[in-house]
mmCIF file with all atom_site columns, C-alpha atoms in Angstrom:
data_model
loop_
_atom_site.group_PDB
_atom_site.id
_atom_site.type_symbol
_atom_site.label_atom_id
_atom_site.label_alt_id
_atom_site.label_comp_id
_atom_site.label_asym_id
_atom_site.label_entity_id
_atom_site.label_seq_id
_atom_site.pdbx_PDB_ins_code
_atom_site.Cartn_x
_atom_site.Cartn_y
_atom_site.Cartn_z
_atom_site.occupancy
_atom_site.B_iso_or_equiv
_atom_site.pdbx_formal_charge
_atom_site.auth_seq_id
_atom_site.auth_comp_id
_atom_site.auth_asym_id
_atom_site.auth_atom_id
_atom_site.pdbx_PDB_model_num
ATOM 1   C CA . UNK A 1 1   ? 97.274  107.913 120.607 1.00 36.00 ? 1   UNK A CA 1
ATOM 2   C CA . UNK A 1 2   ? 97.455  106.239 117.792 1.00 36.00 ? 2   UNK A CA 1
ATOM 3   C CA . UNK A 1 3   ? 97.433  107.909 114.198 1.00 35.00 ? 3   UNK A CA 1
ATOM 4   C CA . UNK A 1 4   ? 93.953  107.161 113.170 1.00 37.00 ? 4   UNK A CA 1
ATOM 5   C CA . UNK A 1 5   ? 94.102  108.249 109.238 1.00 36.00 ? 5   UNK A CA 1
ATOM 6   C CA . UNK A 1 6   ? 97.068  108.631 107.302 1.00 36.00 ? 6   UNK A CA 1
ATOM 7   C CA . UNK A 1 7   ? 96.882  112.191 105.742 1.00 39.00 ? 7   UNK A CA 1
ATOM 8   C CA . UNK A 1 8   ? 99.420  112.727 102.426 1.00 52.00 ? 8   UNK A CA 1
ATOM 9   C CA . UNK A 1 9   ? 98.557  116.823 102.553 1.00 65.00 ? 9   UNK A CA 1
ATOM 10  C CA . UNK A 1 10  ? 100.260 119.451 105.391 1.00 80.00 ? 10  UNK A CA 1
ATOM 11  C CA . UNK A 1 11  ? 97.642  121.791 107.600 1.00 88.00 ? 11  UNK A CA 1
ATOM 12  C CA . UNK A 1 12  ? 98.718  125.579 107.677 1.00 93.00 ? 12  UNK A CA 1
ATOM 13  C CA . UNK A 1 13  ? 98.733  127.261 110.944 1.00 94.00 ? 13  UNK A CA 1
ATOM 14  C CA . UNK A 1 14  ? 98.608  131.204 110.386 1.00 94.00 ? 14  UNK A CA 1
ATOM 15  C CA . UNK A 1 15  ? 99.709  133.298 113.056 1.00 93.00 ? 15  UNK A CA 1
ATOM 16  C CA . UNK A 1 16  ? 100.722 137.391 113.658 1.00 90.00 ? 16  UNK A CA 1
ATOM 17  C CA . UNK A 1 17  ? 100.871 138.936 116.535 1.00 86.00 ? 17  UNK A CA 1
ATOM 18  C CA . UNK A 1 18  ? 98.160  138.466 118.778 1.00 85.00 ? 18  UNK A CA 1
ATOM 19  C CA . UNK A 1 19  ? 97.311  134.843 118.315 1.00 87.00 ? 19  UNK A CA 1
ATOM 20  C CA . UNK A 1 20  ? 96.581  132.847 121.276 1.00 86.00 ? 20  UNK A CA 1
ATOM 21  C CA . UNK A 1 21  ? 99.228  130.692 121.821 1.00 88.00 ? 21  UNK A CA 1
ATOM 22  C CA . UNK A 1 22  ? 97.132  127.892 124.182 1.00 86.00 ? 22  UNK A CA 1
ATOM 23  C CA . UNK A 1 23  ? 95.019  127.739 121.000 1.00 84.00 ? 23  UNK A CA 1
ATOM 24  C CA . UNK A 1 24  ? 97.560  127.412 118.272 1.00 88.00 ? 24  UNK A CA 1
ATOM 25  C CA . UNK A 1 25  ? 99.686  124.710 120.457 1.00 88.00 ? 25  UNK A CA 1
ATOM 26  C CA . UNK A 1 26  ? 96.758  122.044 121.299 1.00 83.00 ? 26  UNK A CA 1
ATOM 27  C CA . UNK A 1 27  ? 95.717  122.271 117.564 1.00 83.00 ? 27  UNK A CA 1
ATOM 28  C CA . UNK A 1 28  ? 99.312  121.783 116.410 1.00 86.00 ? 28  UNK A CA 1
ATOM 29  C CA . UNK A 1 29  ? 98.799  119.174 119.108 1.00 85.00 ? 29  UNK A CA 1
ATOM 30  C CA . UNK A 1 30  ? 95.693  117.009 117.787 1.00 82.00 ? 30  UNK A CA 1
ATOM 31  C CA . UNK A 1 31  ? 97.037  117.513 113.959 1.00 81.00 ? 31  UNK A CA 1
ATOM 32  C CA . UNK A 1 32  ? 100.160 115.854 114.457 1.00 84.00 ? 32  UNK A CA 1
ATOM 33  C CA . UNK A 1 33  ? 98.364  113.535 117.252 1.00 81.00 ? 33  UNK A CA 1
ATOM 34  C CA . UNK A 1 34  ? 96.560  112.231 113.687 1.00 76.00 ? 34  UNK A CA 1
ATOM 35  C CA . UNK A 1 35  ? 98.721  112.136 111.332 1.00 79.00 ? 35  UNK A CA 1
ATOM 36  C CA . UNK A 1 36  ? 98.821  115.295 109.707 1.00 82.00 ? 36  UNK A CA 1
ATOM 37  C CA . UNK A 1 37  ? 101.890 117.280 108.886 1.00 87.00 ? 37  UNK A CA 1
ATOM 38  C CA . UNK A 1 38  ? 101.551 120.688 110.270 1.00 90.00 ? 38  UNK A CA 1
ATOM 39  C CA . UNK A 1 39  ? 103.361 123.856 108.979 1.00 93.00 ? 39  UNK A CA 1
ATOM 40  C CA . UNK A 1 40  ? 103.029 127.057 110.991 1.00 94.00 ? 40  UNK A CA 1
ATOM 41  C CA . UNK A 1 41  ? 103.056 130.307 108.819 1.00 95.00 ? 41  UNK A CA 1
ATOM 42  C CA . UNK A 1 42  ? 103.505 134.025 109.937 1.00 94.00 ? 42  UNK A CA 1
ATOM 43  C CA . UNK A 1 43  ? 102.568 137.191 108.089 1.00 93.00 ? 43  UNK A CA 1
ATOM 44  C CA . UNK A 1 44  ? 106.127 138.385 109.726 1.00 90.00 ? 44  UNK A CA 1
ATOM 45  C CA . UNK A 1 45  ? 109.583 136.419 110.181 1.00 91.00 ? 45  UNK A CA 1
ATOM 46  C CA . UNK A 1 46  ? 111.259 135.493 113.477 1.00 88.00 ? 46  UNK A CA 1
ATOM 47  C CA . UNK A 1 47  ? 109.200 134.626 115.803 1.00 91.00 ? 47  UNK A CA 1
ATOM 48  C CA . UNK A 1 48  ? 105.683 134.985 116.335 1.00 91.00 ? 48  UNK A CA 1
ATOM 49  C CA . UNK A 1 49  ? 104.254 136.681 119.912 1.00 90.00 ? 49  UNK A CA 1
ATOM 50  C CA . UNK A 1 50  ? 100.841 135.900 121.028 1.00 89.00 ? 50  UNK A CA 1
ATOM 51  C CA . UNK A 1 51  ? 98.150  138.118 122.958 1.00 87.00 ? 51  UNK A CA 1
ATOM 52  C CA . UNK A 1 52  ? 99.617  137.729 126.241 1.00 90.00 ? 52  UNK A CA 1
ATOM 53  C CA . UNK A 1 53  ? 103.574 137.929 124.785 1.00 91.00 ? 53  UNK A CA 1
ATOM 54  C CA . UNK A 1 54  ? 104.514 134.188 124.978 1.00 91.00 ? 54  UNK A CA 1
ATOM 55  C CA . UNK A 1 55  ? 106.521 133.845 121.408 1.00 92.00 ? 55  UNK A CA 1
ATOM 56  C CA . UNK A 1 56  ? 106.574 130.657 119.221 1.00 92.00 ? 56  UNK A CA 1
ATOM 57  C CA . UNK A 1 57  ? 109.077 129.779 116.447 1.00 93.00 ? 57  UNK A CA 1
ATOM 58  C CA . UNK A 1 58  ? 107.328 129.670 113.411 1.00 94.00 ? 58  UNK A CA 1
ATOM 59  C CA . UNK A 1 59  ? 108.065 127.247 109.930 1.00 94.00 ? 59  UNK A CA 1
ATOM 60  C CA . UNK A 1 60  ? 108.350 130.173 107.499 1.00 94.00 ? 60  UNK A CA 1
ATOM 61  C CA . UNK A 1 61  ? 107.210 133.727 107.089 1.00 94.00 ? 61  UNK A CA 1
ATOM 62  C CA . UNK A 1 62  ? 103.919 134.295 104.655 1.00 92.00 ? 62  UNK A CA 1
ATOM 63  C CA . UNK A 1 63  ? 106.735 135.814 102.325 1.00 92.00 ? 63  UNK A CA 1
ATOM 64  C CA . UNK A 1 64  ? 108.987 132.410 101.930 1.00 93.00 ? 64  UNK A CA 1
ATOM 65  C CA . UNK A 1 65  ? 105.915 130.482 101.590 1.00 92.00 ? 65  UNK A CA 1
ATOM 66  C CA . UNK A 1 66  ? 104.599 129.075 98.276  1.00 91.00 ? 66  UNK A CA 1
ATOM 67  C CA . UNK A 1 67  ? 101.293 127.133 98.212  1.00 87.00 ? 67  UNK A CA 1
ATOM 68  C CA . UNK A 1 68  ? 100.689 124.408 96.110  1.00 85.00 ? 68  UNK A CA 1
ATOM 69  C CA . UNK A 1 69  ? 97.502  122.159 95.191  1.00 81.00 ? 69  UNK A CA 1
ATOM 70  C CA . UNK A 1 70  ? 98.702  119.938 97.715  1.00 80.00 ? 70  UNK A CA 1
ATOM 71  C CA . UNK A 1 71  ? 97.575  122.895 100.592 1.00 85.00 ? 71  UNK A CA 1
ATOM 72  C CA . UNK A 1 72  ? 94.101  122.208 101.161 1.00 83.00 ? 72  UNK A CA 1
ATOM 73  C CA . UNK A 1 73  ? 93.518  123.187 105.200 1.00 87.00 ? 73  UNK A CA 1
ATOM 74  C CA . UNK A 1 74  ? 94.164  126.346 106.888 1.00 91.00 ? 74  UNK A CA 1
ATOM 75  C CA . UNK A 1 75  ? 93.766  127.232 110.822 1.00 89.00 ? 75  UNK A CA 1
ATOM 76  C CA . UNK A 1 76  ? 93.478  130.331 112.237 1.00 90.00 ? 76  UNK A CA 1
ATOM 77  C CA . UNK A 1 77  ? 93.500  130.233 115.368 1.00 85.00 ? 77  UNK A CA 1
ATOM 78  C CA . UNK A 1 78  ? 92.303  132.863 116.856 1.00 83.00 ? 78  UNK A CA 1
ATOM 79  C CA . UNK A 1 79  ? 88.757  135.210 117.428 1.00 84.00 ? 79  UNK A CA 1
ATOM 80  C CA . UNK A 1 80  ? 87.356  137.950 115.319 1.00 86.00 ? 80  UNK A CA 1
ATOM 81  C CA . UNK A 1 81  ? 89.750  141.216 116.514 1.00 87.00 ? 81  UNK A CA 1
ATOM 82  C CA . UNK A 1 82  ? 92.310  138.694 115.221 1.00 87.00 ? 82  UNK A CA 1
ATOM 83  C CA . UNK A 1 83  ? 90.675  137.492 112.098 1.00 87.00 ? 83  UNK A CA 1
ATOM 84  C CA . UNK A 1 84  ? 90.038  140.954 110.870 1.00 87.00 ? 84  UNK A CA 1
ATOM 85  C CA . UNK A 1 85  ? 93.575  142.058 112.266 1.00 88.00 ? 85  UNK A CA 1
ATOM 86  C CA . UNK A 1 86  ? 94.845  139.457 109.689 1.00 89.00 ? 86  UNK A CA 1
ATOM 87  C CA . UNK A 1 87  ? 92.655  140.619 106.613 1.00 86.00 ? 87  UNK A CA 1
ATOM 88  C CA . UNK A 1 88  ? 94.419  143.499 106.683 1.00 89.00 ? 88  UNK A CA 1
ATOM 89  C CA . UNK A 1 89  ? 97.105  141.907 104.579 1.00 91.00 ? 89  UNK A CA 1
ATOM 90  C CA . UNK A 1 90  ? 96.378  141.491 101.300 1.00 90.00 ? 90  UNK A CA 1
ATOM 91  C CA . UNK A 1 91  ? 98.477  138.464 101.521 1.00 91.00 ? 91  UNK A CA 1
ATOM 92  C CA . UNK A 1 92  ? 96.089  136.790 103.641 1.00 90.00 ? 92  UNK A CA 1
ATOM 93  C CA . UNK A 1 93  ? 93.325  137.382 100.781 1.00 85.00 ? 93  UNK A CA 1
ATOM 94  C CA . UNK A 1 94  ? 96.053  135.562 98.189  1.00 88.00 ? 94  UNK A CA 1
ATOM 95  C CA . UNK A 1 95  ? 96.141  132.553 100.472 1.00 89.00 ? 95  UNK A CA 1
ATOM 96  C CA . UNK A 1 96  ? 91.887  132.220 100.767 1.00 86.00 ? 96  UNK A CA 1
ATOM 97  C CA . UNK A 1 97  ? 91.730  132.681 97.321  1.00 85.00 ? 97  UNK A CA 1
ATOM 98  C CA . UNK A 1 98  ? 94.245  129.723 96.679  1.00 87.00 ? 98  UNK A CA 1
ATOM 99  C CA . UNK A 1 99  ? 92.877  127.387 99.134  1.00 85.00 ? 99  UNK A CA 1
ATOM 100 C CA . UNK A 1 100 ? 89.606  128.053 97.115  1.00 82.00 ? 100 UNK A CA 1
ATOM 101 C CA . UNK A 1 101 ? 90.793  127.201 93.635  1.00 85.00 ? 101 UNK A CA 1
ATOM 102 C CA . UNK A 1 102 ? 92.625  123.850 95.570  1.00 84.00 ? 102 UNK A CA 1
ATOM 103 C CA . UNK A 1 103 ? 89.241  123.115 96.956  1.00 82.00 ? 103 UNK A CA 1
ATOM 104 C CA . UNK A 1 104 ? 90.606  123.418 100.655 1.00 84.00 ? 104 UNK A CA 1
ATOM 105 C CA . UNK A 1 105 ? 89.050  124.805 103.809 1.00 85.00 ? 105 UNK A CA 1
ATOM 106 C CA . UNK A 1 106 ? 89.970  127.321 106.504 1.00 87.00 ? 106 UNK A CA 1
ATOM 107 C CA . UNK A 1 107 ? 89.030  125.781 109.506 1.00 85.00 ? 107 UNK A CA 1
ATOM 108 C CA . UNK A 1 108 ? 88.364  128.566 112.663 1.00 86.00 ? 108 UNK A CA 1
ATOM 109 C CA . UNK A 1 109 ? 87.062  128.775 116.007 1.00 84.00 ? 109 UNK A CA 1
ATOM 110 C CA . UNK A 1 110 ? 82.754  128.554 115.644 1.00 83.00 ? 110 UNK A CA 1
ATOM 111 C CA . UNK A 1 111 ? 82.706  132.177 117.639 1.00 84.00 ? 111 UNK A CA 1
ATOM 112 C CA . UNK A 1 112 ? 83.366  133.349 113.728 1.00 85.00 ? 112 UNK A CA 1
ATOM 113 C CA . UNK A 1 113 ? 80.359  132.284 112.547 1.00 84.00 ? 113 UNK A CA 1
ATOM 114 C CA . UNK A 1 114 ? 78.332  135.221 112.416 1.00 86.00 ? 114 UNK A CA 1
ATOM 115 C CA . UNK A 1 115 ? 81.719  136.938 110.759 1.00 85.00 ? 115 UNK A CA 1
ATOM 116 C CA . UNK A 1 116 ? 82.083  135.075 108.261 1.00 84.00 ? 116 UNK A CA 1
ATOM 117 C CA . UNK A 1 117 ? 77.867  135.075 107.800 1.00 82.00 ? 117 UNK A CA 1
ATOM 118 C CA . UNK A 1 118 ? 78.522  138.819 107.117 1.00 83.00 ? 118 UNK A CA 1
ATOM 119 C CA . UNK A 1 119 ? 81.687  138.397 104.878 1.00 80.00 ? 119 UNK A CA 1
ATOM 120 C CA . UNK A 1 120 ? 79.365  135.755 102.412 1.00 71.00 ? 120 UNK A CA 1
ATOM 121 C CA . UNK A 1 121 ? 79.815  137.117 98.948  1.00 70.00 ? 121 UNK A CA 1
ATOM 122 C CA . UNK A 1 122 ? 83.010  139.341 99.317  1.00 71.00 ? 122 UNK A CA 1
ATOM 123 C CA . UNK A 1 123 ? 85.873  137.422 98.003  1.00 64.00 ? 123 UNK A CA 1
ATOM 124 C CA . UNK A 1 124 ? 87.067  135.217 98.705  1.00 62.00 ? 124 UNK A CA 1
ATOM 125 C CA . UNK A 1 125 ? 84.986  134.421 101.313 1.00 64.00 ? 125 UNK A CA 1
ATOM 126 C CA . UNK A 1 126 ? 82.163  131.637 101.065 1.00 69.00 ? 126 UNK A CA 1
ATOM 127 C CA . UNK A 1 127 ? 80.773  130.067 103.554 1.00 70.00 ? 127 UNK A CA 1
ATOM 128 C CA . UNK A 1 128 ? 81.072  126.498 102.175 1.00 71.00 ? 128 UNK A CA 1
ATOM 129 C CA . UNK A 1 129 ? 85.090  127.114 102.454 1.00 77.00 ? 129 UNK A CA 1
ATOM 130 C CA . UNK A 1 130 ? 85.112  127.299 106.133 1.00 82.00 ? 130 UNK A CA 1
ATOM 131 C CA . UNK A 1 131 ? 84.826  124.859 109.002 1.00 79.00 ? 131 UNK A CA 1
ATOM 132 C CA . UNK A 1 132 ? 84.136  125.711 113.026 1.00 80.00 ? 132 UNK A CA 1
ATOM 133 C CA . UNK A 1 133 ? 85.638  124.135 115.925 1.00 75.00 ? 133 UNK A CA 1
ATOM 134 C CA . UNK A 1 134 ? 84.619  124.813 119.350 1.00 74.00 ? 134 UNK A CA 1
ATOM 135 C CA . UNK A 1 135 ? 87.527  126.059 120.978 1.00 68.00 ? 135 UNK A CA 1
ATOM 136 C CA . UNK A 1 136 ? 86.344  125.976 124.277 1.00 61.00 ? 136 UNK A CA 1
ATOM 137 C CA . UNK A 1 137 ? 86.802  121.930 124.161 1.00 58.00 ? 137 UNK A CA 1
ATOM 138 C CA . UNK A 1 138 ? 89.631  119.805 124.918 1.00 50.00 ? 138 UNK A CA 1
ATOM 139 C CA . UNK A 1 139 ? 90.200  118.162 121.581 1.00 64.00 ? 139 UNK A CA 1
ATOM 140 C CA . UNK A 1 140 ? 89.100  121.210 119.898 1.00 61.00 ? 140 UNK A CA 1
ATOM 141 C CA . UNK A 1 141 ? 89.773  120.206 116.488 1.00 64.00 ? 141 UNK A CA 1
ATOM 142 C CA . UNK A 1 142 ? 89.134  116.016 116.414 1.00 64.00 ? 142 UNK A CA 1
ATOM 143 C CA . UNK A 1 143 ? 85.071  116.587 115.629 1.00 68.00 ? 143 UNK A CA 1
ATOM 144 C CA . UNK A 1 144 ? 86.033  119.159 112.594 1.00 66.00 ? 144 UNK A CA 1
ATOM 145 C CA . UNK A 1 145 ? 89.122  117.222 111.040 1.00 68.00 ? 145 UNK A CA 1
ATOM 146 C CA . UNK A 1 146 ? 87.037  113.836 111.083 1.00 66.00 ? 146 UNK A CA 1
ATOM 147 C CA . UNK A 1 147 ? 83.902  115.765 109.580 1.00 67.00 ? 147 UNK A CA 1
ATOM 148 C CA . UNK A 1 148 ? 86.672  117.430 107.302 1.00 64.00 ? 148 UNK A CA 1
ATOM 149 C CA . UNK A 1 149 ? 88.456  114.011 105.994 1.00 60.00 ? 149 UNK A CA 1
ATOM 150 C CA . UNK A 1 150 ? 85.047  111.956 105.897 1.00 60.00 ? 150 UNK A CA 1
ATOM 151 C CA . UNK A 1 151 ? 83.366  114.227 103.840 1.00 62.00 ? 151 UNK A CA 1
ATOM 152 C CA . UNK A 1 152 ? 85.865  115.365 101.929 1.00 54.00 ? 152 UNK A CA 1
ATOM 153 C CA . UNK A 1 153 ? 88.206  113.108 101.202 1.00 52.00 ? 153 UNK A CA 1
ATOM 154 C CA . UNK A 1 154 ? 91.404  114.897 102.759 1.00 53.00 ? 154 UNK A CA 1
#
């Protein structure tokens, strides 16, 4: 397929253990499918082992990366245990609250919704900061990353 925008700024991937693996590899998949530069974080180095133990290499640990107002997209790609498994690291908070002041989005799978319904209003959660993409589909991501660059400007 043919890249069908040509996107300056890098997605983050964040993974820890427990991720799912078939998720995390079609949306590193579809991103670089479009265009986009994908980097794949980890709150831990080496590599990273999913729910059912299948390990991926990751770009750099949470601790070697530095954001800049060029990082405007996160995925997290996984469900809620693993969503709230991640907000235990204070780390993880940092990184919302910088894609927030860069004016970026965390893009996650739409069985969050209610989730992040309940976290409105605790930062650094707001609603408006987060995208859904049914994961159930084969091009999971293509309907949120056009909405995303359309709207946006990405």
């Amino acid at each position: 397929m043919e890249s069908v925008i040509n996107f300056r700024k890098k997605a983050l991937v964040l993974l820890d253990t427990g991720f799912d693996a078939y998720l995390t590899i079609a949306v590193v998949k579809q991103l670089r499918t479009l265009g986009i530069n994908v980097l794949i974080i980890s709150l831990t180095t080496g590599l990273a082992r999913d729910v059912n133990g299948i390990n991926l290499y990751i770009d750099k640990s949470l601790s070697e990366f530095t954001m800049n107002r060029e990082d405007r997209l996160l995925i997290i790609p996984g469900g809620k245990a693993y969503l709230l498994s991640l907000l235990t690291d204070p780390r993880v908070y940092q990184l919302f609250e910088m894609l927030h002041e860069n004016e970026g989005f965390v893009l996650v799978p739409d069985e969050l919704k209610m989730l992040i319904a309940e976290m409105e209003g605790k930062r650094p959660f707001s609603q408006a900061h987060f995208l859904f993409f049914r994961n159930s589909a084969p091009d999971v991501l293509t309907p949120a990353i056009t909405q995303l660059i359309t709207n946006h400007r990405l």
